[in-house]
Amino acid sequence: MTLFDKSEYLARLAKTQTRMMKAGIEVLVSSDPANMNYLTGYDGWSFYVPQCVVVSLADEIPLWIGRRMDVAGARHTTFLPESHILGYPENYIQTLNRHPMNFVGDVIAERGWGRKTVGVEMDAYYFTARAYAELQKHLPDARFANADLLVNWVRLIKSDAEIALMRQAGQIANRVMTTAIERLEPGVRECDAVAAVYKAQMSGTPEFGGDYPSIVPMMPTGEKTSAPHLTWTDAPYENEQMVNLELAACRHRYHCPIARTAYLGKLPPPKLVELAAHTVEGLNLTLDAIGPGMRAEAVEQVWRRHIAKAGLEKESRIGYAMGLNYPPDWGEHTVSLRPGDQTVLEPNMTFHMILGMWMDNYGFECSESFRISDTGCETFADVPRKLFIKP
Amino acid sequence: MTLFDKSEYLARLAKTQTRMMKAGIEVLVSSDPANMNYLTGYDGWSFYVPQCVVVSLADEIPLWIGRRMDVAGARHTTFLPESHILGYPENYIQTLNRHPMNFVGDVIAERGWGRKTVGVEMDAYYFTARAYAELQKHLPDARFANADLLVNWVRLIKSDAEIALMRQAGQIANRVMTTAIERLEPGVRECDAVAAVYKAQMSGTPEFGGDYPSIVPMMPTGEKTSAPHLTWTDAPYENEQMVNLELAACRHRYHCPIARTAYLGKLPPPKLVELAAHTVEGLNLTLDAIGPGMRAEAVEQVWRRHIAKAGLEKESRIGYAMGLNYPPDWGEHTVSLRPGDQTVLEPNMTFHMILGMWMDNYGFECSESFRISDTGCETFADVPRKLFIKP
C-alpha cells in the first residue's frame, strides 16, 4: 500500500522525465534512497546494499532494482507492478568478483537501453566510486551524464499531501523539544535525556506515530556546544552549563527539524544571554521578511544585516531545503539560504532555517522549519523562540 | 579525550601502514567513518559532508580533514595534534564549483605526496563517484589504487579494550530485547513498542549509557515478516501475529546486534513452531561447533547440513564480522560466514550470526553476537533462544 495516490507518483515521474529530457538524459539511475522513495514509494532500511530506481524516457513506470531479499519490501511499499521489481541474488553482496551495479547494467542493456545516455547521481551518499565504475563496465556503449540532484530539484516544491505530513511532523516536534527541555536537569545523564527524546520521536502523538529522523539527537553541553556534531555521553548534565538541542521529528520520512538552547542554572552568562537575544531577534525578523518571490540569498541578507549591527557574523549558510529523507542528512542539497543562491522562493518549498552561532567555547542556536506560503511562511512547529533557563 | 590509549591508536596505524606497504599504497585516504574513528578516535555525526583521514607512510600520525565546523569535534575526540587537524571552509559545502575532495587533494599535493600511489576506499558508503573524480582532478600526477576494506581488515581482530565495550553492549542488548518482548502486546502501536526499544538502547544500564546503533530497530509483523528491512508503522499489533525483532545495542560505536521472534497469541501456527525449533537447534549446534582455527565457510556448512535434514535451505550468508560502526550498517564487510569464505577464525574476531528464515508469508529469526575465544566462542548477550509466545 503506497503512502500517496498512484497519480502523485506518476506526476513526480512525469516531472522527472521532463527534467531528464532537458538535460539530455534518456535513462536515469537513481540510488538516493529519498529519490527512490519519492518516485516509487519504496521505504526500507536496505540502502546499506546497492539499489536503485531506473527511470527511462521509454516507460512511464520505472524499475526498482535491489537485493532479492528486499523484493517483498518493494512489493509492500511501491505502486510498481511485479514486472518492474527486480531482485539481484545474494552472491552479488559484498564480494570482489561482482557488484550489484553489474546486474543493474545488465538489466539496462537487456531492455535495449545500453547505447543511451545514462544519468547517474555522482554525489549521492550511497552511489560509491566503485558502483559507478562497475555500472560503466557493464554498459560499455552508454554515454554517462551527471544527474546529481535532478530528482532532488523535483522534490523542492511539496504537494499538499506532503505538507500535511510535515505539519504532523511539526506536531511531533513540539513534543520532542518540550520533552527534551523538561528532562534536562543537573544530575541527569545525557544518555537518559536522549532516551526520552527518542521515545517522544517514535511515540509521536496519540493520533499518529513518529518515524526515525535522518540525524540522531544532538545535545552537546558545556564546551562541546562549540562542536556541533558530537553526540551524547553518559556523563550527567552539570549546573551552570548550556545545552544545545538540535533535534527533529519525522513522519513517514518527512522531517521537521528544530533547535533550541537551554541553560541549566539561575544566571546564564551575560554573553550567552546577549547572543541569544540577537539570534532570536534575527530569526524573527528573517521569518517576517520571507515570502514567495524573494530570492534565497536575499533571505540570508536580512539576517546578515541584522547581526552585523551586533558585531557578529556567521560563516555557514543559515538554512536549506528539506523534507523527505534518509540518514545521514535531512537536507535536500538543492537550495541554500546563502549568498549567491538566486533561487526564487515559491509556495510549498520547505526549509529549515538554523541560526547556530558557535563561539570558541560556547554557542547558541535556534531554528524553525517552515513552508513558503502564498503570502509569507508557515512554521511547522510551535515552541517559544528563546534561551530556555532551567534554574 | 580519546576512548582508547594513544598507544592503541598508534598500534592500529602501524598495522594499517604494514598493509599499505604490502598493497603498494603510499598514501591512504580513508572516508569510512568507522575507519576514521578506528585510526584517530574521531566520533561525530558529520559524515553527511565529505571528510577523511589521510595516512601516509611518511608520517606516524595521520591527518584528519573535515569541515571547518567540525574541527572542534576532532580536537575533542582524537589524539591528533593541532597541526594534523585540517578544516575546509564552508564554501566547499554542497556546491557545483568546488568539492571538499579538491581541498583534500591540495593538502596531499602540498605535503609533497602528489606523485605517490594514493589508496581510496572505492566502495565505502560516503566515498561517492564524484568524490573520487574530484580527488583525481586535484592530484593529476598520483597513481590511484583501490584500498577498499584495507582498514576494515585491520579492525577484524579486536583488542581486549574493544571486547570490553562489546561486552557492555551485550549487557545493554539484554535490556533492549527484554524490553521489546515485554512491550509487545495486541493493541500496542508498533511505534510505541519501538519507542520503548529506543529508550532502552540509549539509557543502557545504571553503570553506562548506550549509543545509537547503526541500524534502526526492525520489528515487522504479520505478513511483513517476509520483508526483513521494512520499518514500523503506527498500526497496533494484532492477536495471532508473529513479530520479528531485529535489534541491537551499541556502546561507544561498538555493537551487539540481537534478533528474536515473538508470537502474539496462545497457539502459534505449527509451521512457525517447527521452523523455530529447527532454527534454534541449528544455531545452538553451530555455536557449539565454532572455534579458532575453523574456516568461515565451515561454520556455514554445519548450519547448512543441519537444516537440510529438515528440508530447508537459506540463500543468504548466516553471519558476518561486526563491531565498531556507523549507519547504515554495523557489518564490517570483511568475513562472511558463507560458502567460499576461507578466512581462518582467530580469537577476538567478532561476529553476528543471524539465522533469518523468511518464507513466503512468514518468518523466524534468531541471532547471537559473539567473539571467537581461545577454545570456542563467547556470546555477548544472554537472552533465551526460542520463539517467544505471548498469550
PDB file of N, CA and C in Angstrom, chain A residues 179-249:
ATOM      1  N   THR A 179       9.764  17.681  25.609  1.00  0.00           N
ATOM      2  CA  THR A 179      10.293  16.566  26.404  1.00  0.00           C
ATOM      3  C   THR A 179      11.764  16.793  26.742  1.00  0.00           C
ATOM      4  N   ALA A 180      12.528  17.212  25.753  1.00  0.00           N
ATOM      5  CA  ALA A 180      13.971  17.401  25.978  1.00  0.00           C
ATOM      6  C   ALA A 180      14.204  18.469  27.044  1.00  0.00           C
ATOM      7  N   ILE A 181      13.489  19.568  26.944  1.00  0.00           N
ATOM      8  CA  ILE A 181      13.725  20.664  27.890  1.00  0.00           C
ATOM      9  C   ILE A 181      13.260  20.267  29.286  1.00  0.00           C
ATOM     10  N   GLU A 182      12.140  19.543  29.355  1.00  0.00           N
ATOM     11  CA  GLU A 182      11.671  19.065  30.662  1.00  0.00           C
ATOM     12  C   GLU A 182      12.678  18.108  31.309  1.00  0.00           C
ATOM     13  N   ARG A 183      13.243  17.263  30.487  1.00  0.00           N
ATOM     14  CA  ARG A 183      14.085  16.176  31.019  1.00  0.00           C
ATOM     15  C   ARG A 183      15.469  16.671  31.442  1.00  0.00           C
ATOM     16  N   LEU A 184      15.913  17.774  30.844  1.00  0.00           N
ATOM     17  CA  LEU A 184      17.250  18.302  31.131  1.00  0.00           C
ATOM     18  C   LEU A 184      17.324  18.818  32.557  1.00  0.00           C
ATOM     19  N   GLU A 185      18.216  18.230  33.333  1.00  0.00           N
ATOM     20  CA  GLU A 185      18.427  18.714  34.693  1.00  0.00           C
ATOM     21  C   GLU A 185      19.812  18.311  35.130  1.00  0.00           C
ATOM     22  N   PRO A 186      20.421  19.116  35.983  1.00  0.00           N
ATOM     23  CA  PRO A 186      21.713  18.707  36.514  1.00  0.00           C
ATOM     24  C   PRO A 186      21.574  17.346  37.184  1.00  0.00           C
ATOM     25  N   GLY A 187      22.510  16.453  36.948  1.00  0.00           N
ATOM     26  CA  GLY A 187      22.462  15.123  37.540  1.00  0.00           C
ATOM     27  C   GLY A 187      21.869  14.079  36.612  1.00  0.00           C
ATOM     28  N   VAL A 188      21.054  14.511  35.647  1.00  0.00           N
ATOM     29  CA  VAL A 188      20.502  13.558  34.669  1.00  0.00           C
ATOM     30  C   VAL A 188      21.598  13.220  33.656  1.00  0.00           C
ATOM     31  N   ARG A 189      21.772  11.944  33.375  1.00  0.00           N
ATOM     32  CA  ARG A 189      22.792  11.563  32.386  1.00  0.00           C
ATOM     33  C   ARG A 189      22.350  11.989  30.984  1.00  0.00           C
ATOM     34  N   GLU A 190      23.310  12.427  30.198  1.00  0.00           N
ATOM     35  CA  GLU A 190      22.986  12.820  28.815  1.00  0.00           C
ATOM     36  C   GLU A 190      22.228  11.702  28.091  1.00  0.00           C
ATOM     37  N   CYS A 191      22.675  10.460  28.278  1.00  0.00           N
ATOM     38  CA  CYS A 191      22.049   9.346  27.562  1.00  0.00           C
ATOM     39  C   CYS A 191      20.592   9.154  27.974  1.00  0.00           C
ATOM     40  N   ASP A 192      20.257   9.486  29.203  1.00  0.00           N
ATOM     41  CA  ASP A 192      18.872   9.343  29.644  1.00  0.00           C
ATOM     42  C   ASP A 192      17.990  10.447  29.068  1.00  0.00           C
ATOM     43  N   ALA A 193      18.545  11.647  28.950  1.00  0.00           N
ATOM     44  CA  ALA A 193      17.782  12.724  28.303  1.00  0.00           C
ATOM     45  C   ALA A 193      17.567  12.374  26.823  1.00  0.00           C
ATOM     46  N   VAL A 194      18.590  11.843  26.189  1.00  0.00           N
ATOM     47  CA  VAL A 194      18.470  11.418  24.780  1.00  0.00           C
ATOM     48  C   VAL A 194      17.435  10.295  24.649  1.00  0.00           C
ATOM     49  N   ALA A 195      17.418   9.384  25.605  1.00  0.00           N
ATOM     50  CA  ALA A 195      16.445   8.283  25.581  1.00  0.00           C
ATOM     51  C   ALA A 195      15.022   8.833  25.588  1.00  0.00           C
ATOM     52  N   ALA A 196      14.779   9.864  26.397  1.00  0.00           N
ATOM     53  CA  ALA A 196      13.441  10.468  26.456  1.00  0.00           C
ATOM     54  C   ALA A 196      13.093  11.136  25.123  1.00  0.00           C
ATOM     55  N   VAL A 197      14.095  11.748  24.510  1.00  0.00           N
ATOM     56  CA  VAL A 197      13.886  12.380  23.201  1.00  0.00           C
ATOM     57  C   VAL A 197      13.502  11.333  22.154  1.00  0.00           C
ATOM     58  N   TYR A 198      14.238  10.237  22.117  1.00  0.00           N
ATOM     59  CA  TYR A 198      13.936   9.174  21.153  1.00  0.00           C
ATOM     60  C   TYR A 198      12.522   8.638  21.368  1.00  0.00           C
ATOM     61  N   LYS A 199      12.167   8.439  22.626  1.00  0.00           N
ATOM     62  CA  LYS A 199      10.827   7.913  22.926  1.00  0.00           C
ATOM     63  C   LYS A 199       9.761   8.855  22.372  1.00  0.00           C
ATOM     64  N   ALA A 200       9.962  10.148  22.573  1.00  0.00           N
ATOM     65  CA  ALA A 200       8.985  11.123  22.069  1.00  0.00           C
ATOM     66  C   ALA A 200       8.960  11.129  20.538  1.00  0.00           C
ATOM     67  N   GLN A 201      10.128  10.988  19.918  1.00  0.00           N
ATOM     68  CA  GLN A 201      10.190  10.978  18.444  1.00  0.00           C
ATOM     69  C   GLN A 201       9.369   9.840  17.855  1.00  0.00           C
ATOM     70  N   MET A 202       9.456   8.659  18.475  1.00  0.00           N
ATOM     71  CA  MET A 202       8.821   7.488  17.881  1.00  0.00           C
ATOM     72  C   MET A 202       7.353   7.374  18.300  1.00  0.00           C
ATOM     73  N   SER A 203       7.044   7.713  19.550  1.00  0.00           N
ATOM     74  CA  SER A 203       5.654   7.620  20.006  1.00  0.00           C
ATOM     75  C   SER A 203       4.766   8.619  19.279  1.00  0.00           C
ATOM     76  N   GLY A 204       5.329   9.770  18.939  1.00  0.00           N
ATOM     77  CA  GLY A 204       4.533  10.748  18.204  1.00  0.00           C
ATOM     78  C   GLY A 204       3.401  11.287  19.053  1.00  0.00           C
ATOM     79  N   THR A 205       2.215  11.298  18.478  1.00  0.00           N
ATOM     80  CA  THR A 205       1.034  11.773  19.199  1.00  0.00           C
ATOM     81  C   THR A 205       0.071  10.593  19.326  1.00  0.00           C
ATOM     82  N   PRO A 206      -0.994  10.745  20.115  1.00  0.00           N
ATOM     83  CA  PRO A 206      -1.970   9.642  20.196  1.00  0.00           C
ATOM     84  C   PRO A 206      -2.594   9.335  18.838  1.00  0.00           C
ATOM     85  N   GLU A 207      -2.625  10.314  17.937  1.00  0.00           N
ATOM     86  CA  GLU A 207      -3.263  10.107  16.628  1.00  0.00           C
ATOM     87  C   GLU A 207      -2.337   9.458  15.612  1.00  0.00           C
ATOM     88  N   PHE A 208      -1.028   9.789  15.671  1.00  0.00           N
ATOM     89  CA  PHE A 208      -0.125   9.219  14.674  1.00  0.00           C
ATOM     90  C   PHE A 208       1.281   9.078  15.266  1.00  0.00           C
ATOM     91  N   GLY A 209       1.978   8.033  14.818  1.00  0.00           N
ATOM     92  CA  GLY A 209       3.297   7.745  15.345  1.00  0.00           C
ATOM     93  C   GLY A 209       4.399   8.458  14.589  1.00  0.00           C
ATOM     94  N   GLY A 210       5.604   8.378  15.134  1.00  0.00           N
ATOM     95  CA  GLY A 210       6.761   9.007  14.522  1.00  0.00           C
ATOM     96  C   GLY A 210       7.642   7.998  13.804  1.00  0.00           C
ATOM     97  N   ASP A 211       8.489   8.517  12.955  1.00  0.00           N
ATOM     98  CA  ASP A 211       9.432   7.727  12.178  1.00  0.00           C
ATOM     99  C   ASP A 211      10.844   8.160  12.628  1.00  0.00           C
ATOM    100  N   TYR A 212      11.884   7.379  12.260  1.00  0.00           N
ATOM    101  CA  TYR A 212      13.236   7.758  12.689  1.00  0.00           C
ATOM    102  C   TYR A 212      13.726   8.948  11.868  1.00  0.00           C
ATOM    103  N   PRO A 213      14.171  10.016  12.539  1.00  0.00           N
ATOM    104  CA  PRO A 213      14.766  11.129  11.784  1.00  0.00           C
ATOM    105  C   PRO A 213      16.093  10.714  11.148  1.00  0.00           C
ATOM    106  N   SER A 214      16.499  11.465  10.128  1.00  0.00           N
ATOM    107  CA  SER A 214      17.721  11.137   9.387  1.00  0.00           C
ATOM    108  C   SER A 214      18.992  11.463  10.148  1.00  0.00           C
ATOM    109  N   ILE A 215      18.880  12.248  11.210  1.00  0.00           N
ATOM    110  CA  ILE A 215      20.050  12.585  12.037  1.00  0.00           C
ATOM    111  C   ILE A 215      19.670  12.315  13.486  1.00  0.00           C
ATOM    112  N   VAL A 216      20.626  11.800  14.255  1.00  0.00           N
ATOM    113  CA  VAL A 216      20.365  11.492  15.667  1.00  0.00           C
ATOM    114  C   VAL A 216      20.245  12.787  16.474  1.00  0.00           C
ATOM    115  N   PRO A 217      19.666  12.712  17.676  1.00  0.00           N
ATOM    116  CA  PRO A 217      19.585  13.922  18.513  1.00  0.00           C
ATOM    117  C   PRO A 217      20.991  14.435  18.854  1.00  0.00           C
ATOM    118  N   MET A 218      21.157  15.731  18.712  1.00  0.00           N
ATOM    119  CA  MET A 218      22.426  16.369  19.109  1.00  0.00           C
ATOM    120  C   MET A 218      22.136  17.216  20.337  1.00  0.00           C
ATOM    121  N   MET A 219      22.789  16.916  21.438  1.00  0.00           N
ATOM    122  CA  MET A 219      22.537  17.666  22.662  1.00  0.00           C
ATOM    123  C   MET A 219      23.836  18.003  23.378  1.00  0.00           C
ATOM    124  N   PRO A 220      24.804  18.596  22.661  1.00  0.00           N
ATOM    125  CA  PRO A 220      26.098  18.851  23.295  1.00  0.00           C
ATOM    126  C   PRO A 220      25.985  19.893  24.406  1.00  0.00           C
ATOM    127  N   THR A 221      26.861  19.774  25.355  1.00  0.00           N
ATOM    128  CA  THR A 221      26.786  20.613  26.542  1.00  0.00           C
ATOM    129  C   THR A 221      28.151  21.215  26.863  1.00  0.00           C
ATOM    130  N   GLY A 222      28.129  22.280  27.648  1.00  0.00           N
ATOM    131  CA  GLY A 222      29.366  22.912  28.100  1.00  0.00           C
ATOM    132  C   GLY A 222      30.235  23.312  26.934  1.00  0.00           C
ATOM    133  N   GLU A 223      31.504  23.017  27.049  1.00  0.00           N
ATOM    134  CA  GLU A 223      32.432  23.433  25.997  1.00  0.00           C
ATOM    135  C   GLU A 223      32.137  22.773  24.652  1.00  0.00           C
ATOM    136  N   LYS A 224      31.507  21.591  24.711  1.00  0.00           N
ATOM    137  CA  LYS A 224      31.254  20.871  23.463  1.00  0.00           C
ATOM    138  C   LYS A 224      30.166  21.515  22.610  1.00  0.00           C
ATOM    139  N   THR A 225      29.469  22.545  23.152  1.00  0.00           N
ATOM    140  CA  THR A 225      28.495  23.246  22.302  1.00  0.00           C
ATOM    141  C   THR A 225      29.195  23.912  21.124  1.00  0.00           C
ATOM    142  N   SER A 226      30.511  24.087  21.223  1.00  0.00           N
ATOM    143  CA  SER A 226      31.240  24.654  20.086  1.00  0.00           C
ATOM    144  C   SER A 226      31.554  23.596  19.031  1.00  0.00           C
ATOM    145  N   ALA A 227      31.220  22.351  19.341  1.00  0.00           N
ATOM    146  CA  ALA A 227      31.452  21.246  18.393  1.00  0.00           C
ATOM    147  C   ALA A 227      30.093  20.664  18.018  1.00  0.00           C
ATOM    148  N   PRO A 228      29.456  21.215  16.989  1.00  0.00           N
ATOM    149  CA  PRO A 228      28.023  20.967  16.792  1.00  0.00           C
ATOM    150  C   PRO A 228      27.621  19.545  16.459  1.00  0.00           C
ATOM    151  N   HIS A 229      28.529  18.685  16.025  1.00  0.00           N
ATOM    152  CA  HIS A 229      28.089  17.355  15.590  1.00  0.00           C
ATOM    153  C   HIS A 229      28.556  16.209  16.475  1.00  0.00           C
ATOM    154  N   LEU A 230      29.014  16.541  17.686  1.00  0.00           N
ATOM    155  CA  LEU A 230      29.304  15.471  18.636  1.00  0.00           C
ATOM    156  C   LEU A 230      27.993  14.933  19.197  1.00  0.00           C
ATOM    157  N   THR A 231      27.960  13.638  19.486  1.00  0.00           N
ATOM    158  CA  THR A 231      26.745  13.063  20.069  1.00  0.00           C
ATOM    159  C   THR A 231      26.905  12.996  21.600  1.00  0.00           C
ATOM    160  N   TRP A 232      26.044  12.257  22.273  1.00  0.00           N
ATOM    161  CA  TRP A 232      25.972  12.303  23.734  1.00  0.00           C
ATOM    162  C   TRP A 232      26.976  11.385  24.419  1.00  0.00           C
ATOM    163  N   THR A 233      27.107  11.563  25.712  1.00  0.00           N
ATOM    164  CA  THR A 233      27.914  10.675  26.552  1.00  0.00           C
ATOM    165  C   THR A 233      26.992  10.175  27.662  1.00  0.00           C
ATOM    166  N   ASP A 234      27.561   9.462  28.650  1.00  0.00           N
ATOM    167  CA  ASP A 234      26.729   9.106  29.800  1.00  0.00           C
ATOM    168  C   ASP A 234      27.094   9.936  31.030  1.00  0.00           C
ATOM    169  N   ALA A 235      27.769  11.048  30.819  1.00  0.00           N
ATOM    170  CA  ALA A 235      28.054  11.967  31.930  1.00  0.00           C
ATOM    171  C   ALA A 235      26.779  12.708  32.304  1.00  0.00           C
ATOM    172  N   PRO A 236      26.609  13.025  33.590  1.00  0.00           N
ATOM    173  CA  PRO A 236      25.425  13.801  33.974  1.00  0.00           C
ATOM    174  C   PRO A 236      25.572  15.264  33.565  1.00  0.00           C
ATOM    175  N   TYR A 237      24.450  15.881  33.227  1.00  0.00           N
ATOM    176  CA  TYR A 237      24.477  17.323  32.996  1.00  0.00           C
ATOM    177  C   TYR A 237      24.855  18.012  34.303  1.00  0.00           C
ATOM    178  N   GLU A 238      25.573  19.121  34.179  1.00  0.00           N
ATOM    179  CA  GLU A 238      26.019  19.837  35.377  1.00  0.00           C
ATOM    180  C   GLU A 238      25.290  21.167  35.500  1.00  0.00           C
ATOM    181  N   ASN A 239      25.333  21.696  36.678  1.00  0.00           N
ATOM    182  CA  ASN A 239      24.748  23.003  36.906  1.00  0.00           C
ATOM    183  C   ASN A 239      25.601  24.056  36.188  1.00  0.00           C
ATOM    184  N   GLU A 240      24.976  25.130  35.802  1.00  0.00           N
ATOM    185  CA  GLU A 240      25.678  26.218  35.125  1.00  0.00           C
ATOM    186  C   GLU A 240      26.324  25.762  33.818  1.00  0.00           C
ATOM    187  N   GLN A 241      25.566  24.940  33.091  1.00  0.00           N
ATOM    188  CA  GLN A 241      26.007  24.516  31.757  1.00  0.00           C
ATOM    189  C   GLN A 241      24.943  24.899  30.750  1.00  0.00           C
ATOM    190  N   MET A 242      25.370  25.167  29.528  1.00  0.00           N
ATOM    191  CA  MET A 242      24.378  25.338  28.479  1.00  0.00           C
ATOM    192  C   MET A 242      24.306  24.040  27.672  1.00  0.00           C
ATOM    193  N   VAL A 243      23.146  23.786  27.090  1.00  0.00           N
ATOM    194  CA  VAL A 243      22.943  22.590  26.267  1.00  0.00           C
ATOM    195  C   VAL A 243      22.302  23.043  24.955  1.00  0.00           C
ATOM    196  N   ASN A 244      22.934  22.695  23.851  1.00  0.00           N
ATOM    197  CA  ASN A 244      22.321  22.961  22.554  1.00  0.00           C
ATOM    198  C   ASN A 244      21.523  21.745  22.127  1.00  0.00           C
ATOM    199  N   LEU A 245      20.292  21.982  21.746  1.00  0.00           N
ATOM    200  CA  LEU A 245      19.397  20.886  21.377  1.00  0.00           C
ATOM    201  C   LEU A 245      19.106  20.982  19.891  1.00  0.00           C
ATOM    202  N   GLU A 246      19.726  20.083  19.116  1.00  0.00           N
ATOM    203  CA  GLU A 246      19.455  20.050  17.680  1.00  0.00           C
ATOM    204  C   GLU A 246      18.690  18.758  17.423  1.00  0.00           C
ATOM    205  N   LEU A 247      17.379  18.871  17.298  1.00  0.00           N
ATOM    206  CA  LEU A 247      16.507  17.698  17.279  1.00  0.00           C
ATOM    207  C   LEU A 247      15.638  17.715  16.026  1.00  0.00           C
ATOM    208  N   ALA A 248      14.772  16.725  15.916  1.00  0.00           N
ATOM    209  CA  ALA A 248      13.855  16.675  14.784  1.00  0.00           C
ATOM    210  C   ALA A 248      12.744  15.704  15.095  1.00  0.00           C
ATOM    211  N   ALA A 249      11.681  15.820  14.339  1.00  0.00           N
ATOM    212  CA  ALA A 249      10.652  14.795  14.318  1.00  0.00           C
ATOM    213  C   ALA A 249      10.472  14.395  12.866  1.00  0.00           C
TER     214      ALA A 249
END
